[in-house]
Coordinates of C-alpha atoms and ligand atoms in Angstrom, one line a residue:
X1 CA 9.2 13.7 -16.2
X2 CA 7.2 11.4 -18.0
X3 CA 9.0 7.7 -17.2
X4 CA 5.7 5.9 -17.0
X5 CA 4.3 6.9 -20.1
X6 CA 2.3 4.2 -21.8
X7 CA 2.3 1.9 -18.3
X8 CA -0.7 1.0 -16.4
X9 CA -0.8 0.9 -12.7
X10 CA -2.8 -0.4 -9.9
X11 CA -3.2 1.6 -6.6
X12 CA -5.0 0.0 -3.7
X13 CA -6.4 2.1 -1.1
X14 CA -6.0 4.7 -3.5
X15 CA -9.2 7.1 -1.8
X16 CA -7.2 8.5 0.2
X17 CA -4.1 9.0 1.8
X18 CA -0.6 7.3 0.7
X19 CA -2.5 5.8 -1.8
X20 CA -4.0 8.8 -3.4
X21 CA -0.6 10.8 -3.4
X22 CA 0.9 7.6 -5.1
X23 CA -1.9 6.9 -8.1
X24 CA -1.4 11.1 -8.3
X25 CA 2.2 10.7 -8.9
X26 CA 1.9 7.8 -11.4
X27 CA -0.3 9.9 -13.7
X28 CA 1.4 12.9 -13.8
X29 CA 4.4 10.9 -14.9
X30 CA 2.5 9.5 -17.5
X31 CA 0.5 6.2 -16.5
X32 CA -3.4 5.2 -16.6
X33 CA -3.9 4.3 -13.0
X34 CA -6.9 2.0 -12.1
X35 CA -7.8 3.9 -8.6
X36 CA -9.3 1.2 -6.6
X37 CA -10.5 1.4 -2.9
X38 CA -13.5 0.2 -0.8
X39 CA -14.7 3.4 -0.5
X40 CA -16.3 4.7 -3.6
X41 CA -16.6 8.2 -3.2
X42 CA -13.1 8.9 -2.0
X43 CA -11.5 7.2 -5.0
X44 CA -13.8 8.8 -7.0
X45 CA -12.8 11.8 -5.8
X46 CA -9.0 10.7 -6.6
X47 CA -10.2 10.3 -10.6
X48 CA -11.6 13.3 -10.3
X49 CA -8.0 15.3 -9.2
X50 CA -6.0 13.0 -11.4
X51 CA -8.4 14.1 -14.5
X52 CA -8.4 17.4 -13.4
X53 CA -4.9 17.7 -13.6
X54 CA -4.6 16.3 -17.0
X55 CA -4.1 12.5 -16.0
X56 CA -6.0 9.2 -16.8
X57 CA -7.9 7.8 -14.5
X58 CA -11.0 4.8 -13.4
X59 CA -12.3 3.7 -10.4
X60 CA -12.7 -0.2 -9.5
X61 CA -14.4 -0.5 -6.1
X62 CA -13.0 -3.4 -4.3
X63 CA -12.7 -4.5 -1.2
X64 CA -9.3 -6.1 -0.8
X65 CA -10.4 -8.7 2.2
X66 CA -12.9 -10.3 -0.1
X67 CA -11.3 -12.8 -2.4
X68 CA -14.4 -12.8 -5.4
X69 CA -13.8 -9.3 -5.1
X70 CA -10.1 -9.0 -5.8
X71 CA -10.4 -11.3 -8.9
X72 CA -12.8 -9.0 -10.3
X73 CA -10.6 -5.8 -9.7
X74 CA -7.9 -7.7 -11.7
X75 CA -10.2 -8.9 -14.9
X76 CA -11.8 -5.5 -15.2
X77 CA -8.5 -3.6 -14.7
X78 CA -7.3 -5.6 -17.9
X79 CA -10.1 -5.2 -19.7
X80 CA -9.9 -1.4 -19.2
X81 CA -6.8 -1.1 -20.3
X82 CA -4.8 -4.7 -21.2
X83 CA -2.5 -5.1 -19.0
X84 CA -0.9 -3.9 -15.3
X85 CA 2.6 -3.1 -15.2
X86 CA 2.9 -1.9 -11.7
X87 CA 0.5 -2.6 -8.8
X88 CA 0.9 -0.8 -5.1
X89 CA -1.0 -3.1 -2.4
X90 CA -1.5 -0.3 -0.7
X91 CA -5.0 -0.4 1.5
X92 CA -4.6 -1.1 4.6
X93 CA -6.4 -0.4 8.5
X94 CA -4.9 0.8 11.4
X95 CA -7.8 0.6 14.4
X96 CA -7.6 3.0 17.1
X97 CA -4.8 3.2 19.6
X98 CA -5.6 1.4 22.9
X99 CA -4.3 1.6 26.2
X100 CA -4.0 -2.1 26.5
X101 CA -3.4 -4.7 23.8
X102 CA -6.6 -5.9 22.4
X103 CA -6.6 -9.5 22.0
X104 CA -10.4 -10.0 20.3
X105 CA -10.4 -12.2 17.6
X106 CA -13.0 -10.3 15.5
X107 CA -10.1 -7.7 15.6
X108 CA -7.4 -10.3 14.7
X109 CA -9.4 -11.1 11.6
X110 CA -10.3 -7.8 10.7
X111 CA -7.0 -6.1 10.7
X112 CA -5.5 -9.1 9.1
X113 CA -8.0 -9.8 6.5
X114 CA -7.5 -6.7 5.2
X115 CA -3.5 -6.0 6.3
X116 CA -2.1 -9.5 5.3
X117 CA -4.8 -11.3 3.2
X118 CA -5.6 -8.2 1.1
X119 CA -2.1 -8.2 0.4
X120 CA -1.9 -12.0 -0.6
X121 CA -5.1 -11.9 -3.0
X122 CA -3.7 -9.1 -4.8
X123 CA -0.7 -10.4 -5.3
X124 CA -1.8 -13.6 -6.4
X125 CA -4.0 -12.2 -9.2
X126 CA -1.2 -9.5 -9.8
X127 CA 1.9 -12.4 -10.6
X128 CA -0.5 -14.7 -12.1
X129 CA -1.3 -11.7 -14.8
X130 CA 2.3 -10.2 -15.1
X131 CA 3.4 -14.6 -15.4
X132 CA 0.5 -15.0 -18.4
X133 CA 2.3 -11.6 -20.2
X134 CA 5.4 -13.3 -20.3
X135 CA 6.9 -11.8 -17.0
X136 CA 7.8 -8.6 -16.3
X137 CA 6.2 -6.1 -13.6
X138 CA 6.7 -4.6 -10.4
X139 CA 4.4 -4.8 -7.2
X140 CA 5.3 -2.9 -4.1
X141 CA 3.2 -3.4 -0.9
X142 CA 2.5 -0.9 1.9
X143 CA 4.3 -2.2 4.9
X144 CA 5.1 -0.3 8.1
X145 CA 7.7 0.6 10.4
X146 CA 6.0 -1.8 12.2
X147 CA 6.7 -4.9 9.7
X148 CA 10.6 -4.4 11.3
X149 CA 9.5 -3.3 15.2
X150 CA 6.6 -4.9 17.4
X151 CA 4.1 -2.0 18.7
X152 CA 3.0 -2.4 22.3
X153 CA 0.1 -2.1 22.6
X154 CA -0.8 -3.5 18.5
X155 CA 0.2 -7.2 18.4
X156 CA -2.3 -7.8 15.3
X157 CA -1.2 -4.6 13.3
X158 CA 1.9 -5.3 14.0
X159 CA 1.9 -9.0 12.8
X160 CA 0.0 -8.5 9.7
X161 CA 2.9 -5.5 8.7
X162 CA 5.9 -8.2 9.2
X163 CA 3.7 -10.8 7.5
X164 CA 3.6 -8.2 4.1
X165 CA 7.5 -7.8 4.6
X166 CA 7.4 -12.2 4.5
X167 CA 5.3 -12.1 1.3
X168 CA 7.5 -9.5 -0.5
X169 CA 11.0 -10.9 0.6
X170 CA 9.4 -14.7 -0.4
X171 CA 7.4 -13.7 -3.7
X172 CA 10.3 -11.0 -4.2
X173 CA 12.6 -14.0 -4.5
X174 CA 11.0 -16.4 -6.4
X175 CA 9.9 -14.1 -9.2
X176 CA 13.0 -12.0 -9.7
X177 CA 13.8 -14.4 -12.2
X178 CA 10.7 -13.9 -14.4
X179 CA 11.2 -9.6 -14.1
X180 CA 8.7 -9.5 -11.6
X181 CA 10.5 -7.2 -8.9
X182 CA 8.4 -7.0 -5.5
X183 CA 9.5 -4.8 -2.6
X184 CA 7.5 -2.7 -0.1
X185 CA 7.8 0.4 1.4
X186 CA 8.0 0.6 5.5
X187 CA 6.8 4.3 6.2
X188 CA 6.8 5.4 10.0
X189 CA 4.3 8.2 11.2
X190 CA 2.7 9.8 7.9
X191 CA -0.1 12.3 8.2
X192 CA -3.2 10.6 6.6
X193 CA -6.4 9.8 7.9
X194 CA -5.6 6.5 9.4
X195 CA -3.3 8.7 12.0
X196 CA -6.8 10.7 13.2
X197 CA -8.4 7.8 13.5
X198 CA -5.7 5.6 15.5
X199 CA -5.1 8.3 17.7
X200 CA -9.1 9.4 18.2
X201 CA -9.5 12.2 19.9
X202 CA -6.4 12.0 21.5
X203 CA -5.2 15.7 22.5
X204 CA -1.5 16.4 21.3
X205 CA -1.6 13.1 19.9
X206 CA 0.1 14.0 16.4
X207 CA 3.1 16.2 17.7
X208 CA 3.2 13.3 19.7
X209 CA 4.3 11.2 16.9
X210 CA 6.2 13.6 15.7
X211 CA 8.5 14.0 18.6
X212 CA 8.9 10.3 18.6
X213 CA 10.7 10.9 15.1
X214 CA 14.3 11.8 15.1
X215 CA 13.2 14.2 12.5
X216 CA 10.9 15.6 14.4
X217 CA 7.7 15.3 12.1
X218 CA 5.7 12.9 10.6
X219 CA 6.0 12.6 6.9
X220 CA 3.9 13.9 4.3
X221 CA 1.9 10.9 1.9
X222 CA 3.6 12.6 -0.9
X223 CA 7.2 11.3 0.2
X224 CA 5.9 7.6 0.4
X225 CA 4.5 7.9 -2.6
X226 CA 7.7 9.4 -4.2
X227 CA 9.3 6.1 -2.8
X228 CA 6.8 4.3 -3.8
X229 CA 7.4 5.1 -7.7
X230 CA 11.3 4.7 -7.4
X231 CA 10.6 1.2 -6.3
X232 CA 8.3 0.5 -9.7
X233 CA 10.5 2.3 -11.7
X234 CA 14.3 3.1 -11.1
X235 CA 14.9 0.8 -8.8
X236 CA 15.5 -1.6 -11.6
X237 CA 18.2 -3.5 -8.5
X238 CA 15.8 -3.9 -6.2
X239 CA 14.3 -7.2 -4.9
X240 CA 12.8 -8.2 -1.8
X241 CA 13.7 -4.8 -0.2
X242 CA 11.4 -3.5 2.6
X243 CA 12.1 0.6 2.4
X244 CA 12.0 2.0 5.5
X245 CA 10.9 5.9 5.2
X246 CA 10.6 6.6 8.9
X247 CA 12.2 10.0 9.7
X248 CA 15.1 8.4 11.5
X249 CA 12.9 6.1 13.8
X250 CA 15.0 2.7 13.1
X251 CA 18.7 3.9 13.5
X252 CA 17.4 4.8 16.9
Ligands
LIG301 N1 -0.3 6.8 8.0 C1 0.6 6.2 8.6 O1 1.2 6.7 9.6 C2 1.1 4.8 8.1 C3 2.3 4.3 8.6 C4 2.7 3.1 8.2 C5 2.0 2.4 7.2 N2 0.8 2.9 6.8 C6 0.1 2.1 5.8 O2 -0.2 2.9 4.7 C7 -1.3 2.3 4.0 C8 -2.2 3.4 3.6 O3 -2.7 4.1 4.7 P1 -2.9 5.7 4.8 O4 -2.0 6.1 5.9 O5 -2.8 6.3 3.5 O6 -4.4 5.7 5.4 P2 -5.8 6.2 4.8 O7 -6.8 5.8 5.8 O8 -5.7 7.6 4.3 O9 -5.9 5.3 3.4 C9 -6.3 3.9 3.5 C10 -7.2 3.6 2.4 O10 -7.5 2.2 2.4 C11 -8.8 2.0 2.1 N3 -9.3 0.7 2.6 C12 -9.5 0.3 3.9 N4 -9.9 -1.0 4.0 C13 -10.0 -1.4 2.7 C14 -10.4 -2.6 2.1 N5 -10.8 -3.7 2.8 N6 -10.3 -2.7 0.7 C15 -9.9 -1.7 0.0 N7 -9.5 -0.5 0.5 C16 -9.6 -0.4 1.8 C17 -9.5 3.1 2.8 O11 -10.8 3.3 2.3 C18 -8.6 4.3 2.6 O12 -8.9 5.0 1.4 C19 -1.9 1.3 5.0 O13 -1.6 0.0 4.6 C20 -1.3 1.7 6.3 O14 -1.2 0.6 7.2 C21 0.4 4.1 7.2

């Protein structure tokens, strides 16, 4: 299948993870996908797998939390290659589990910076390019199960995931008008690395998760990013939606 032949996308977070599996997807159905994450030689290494199997592929480094930087992603993605037509706000931290809440500040900013105003710069440069094309585009943003449930012990993960589902339902809204359709996807546990490194060295710690899903396993990056390109392509009814893909864990 080869439905986004001739379309350029945008993965953030794309060394790794949901990210990764999602700019894979995009170019074996045909798009040139700008890989872009923080860390350089895991989205390198995501070019590399994408051009090995056939696929077009570059790099942007970017870090998502730094405004200067996100502008830059934008111009040089369009210089690449002329255009975006879908972008995936994808990168995103999730800091080790704790036993209590951890109310530090210079966590506060961290996780948001990057969670919520990652998200907001990208989208801001992403609808002010689709608006100058003459509208048109999709965005979807990684959320969480946890944009739609609070997290004990994660008050600032938490927020910054419900404050992505707020900027996709808002920006979701206003631009549905222009073709710009913006949802987000709202995965519950999903093997990556960001799961080793919330739950540390913590023994058990994944069947853990998995036990906590109705399913009874946690998902595999490759069926968010399947999601992921329904939203950008077939979805062509779809506004404002935050897609829960959580094993069962909401209708709990
Ligand atoms: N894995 C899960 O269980 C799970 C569940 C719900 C939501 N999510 C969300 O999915 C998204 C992707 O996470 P993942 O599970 O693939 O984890 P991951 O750690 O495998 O991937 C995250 C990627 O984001 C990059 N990144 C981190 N900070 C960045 C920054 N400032 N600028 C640019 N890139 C940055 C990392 O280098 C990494 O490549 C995140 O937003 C995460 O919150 C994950």
């Amino acid at each position: 299948m080869q439905d986004f032949a001739g379309k350029v996308a945008l993965v953030t977070g794309a060394g790794s993870g949901i990210g990764r599996a999602t700019a894979e997807l995009f170019a074996t159905r045909g798009a040139s996908v700008i890989v872009s994450d923080v860390a350089e030689a895991g989205g390198r290494e995501t070019v590399s797998l994408i051009e090995a199997a056939g696929g077009a592929a570059r790099f942007i480094r970017c870090d998502v939390a730094d405004e200067a930087q996100v502008a830059a992603l934008i111009a040089e993605a369009i210089e690449a290659y002329g255009r975006i037509d879908h972008a995936v706000n994808n990168a995103g931290i999730d800091p080790e589990l704790t036993p209590e809440p951890d109310w530090s500040i210079e966590k506060f900013d961290r996780i948001t910076g990057i969670n919520l105003r990652g998200v907001f710069l990208c989208m801001r440069e992403e609808i002010a390019h689709m608006q100058a094309r003459g509208g048109g585009g999709t965005i979807v943003n990684t959320g969480s199960f946890a944009s739609y449930a609070g997290v004990p012990n994660k008050p600032a993960y938490s927020a910054s995931k419900h404050a992505v589902l707020g900027l996709t339902r808002s920006a979701g809204l206003f631009y549905a008008r222009q073709g710009i359709r913006i949802n987000a996807v709202c995965p519950g546990g999903v093997k990556t690395a960001i799961m080793a490194d919330n739950l540390g060295g913590f023994d058990g710690g994944e069947q853990m998760v998995a036990d906590n899903h109705p399913i009874g396993r946690v998902a595999d990056a490759a069926e968010i990013a399947d999601a992921i390109l329904w939203l950008s392509g077939a979805a062509t009814f779809v506004v404002g939606h935050g897609l829960l893909i959580d094993g069962g864990l909401a209708a709990g």
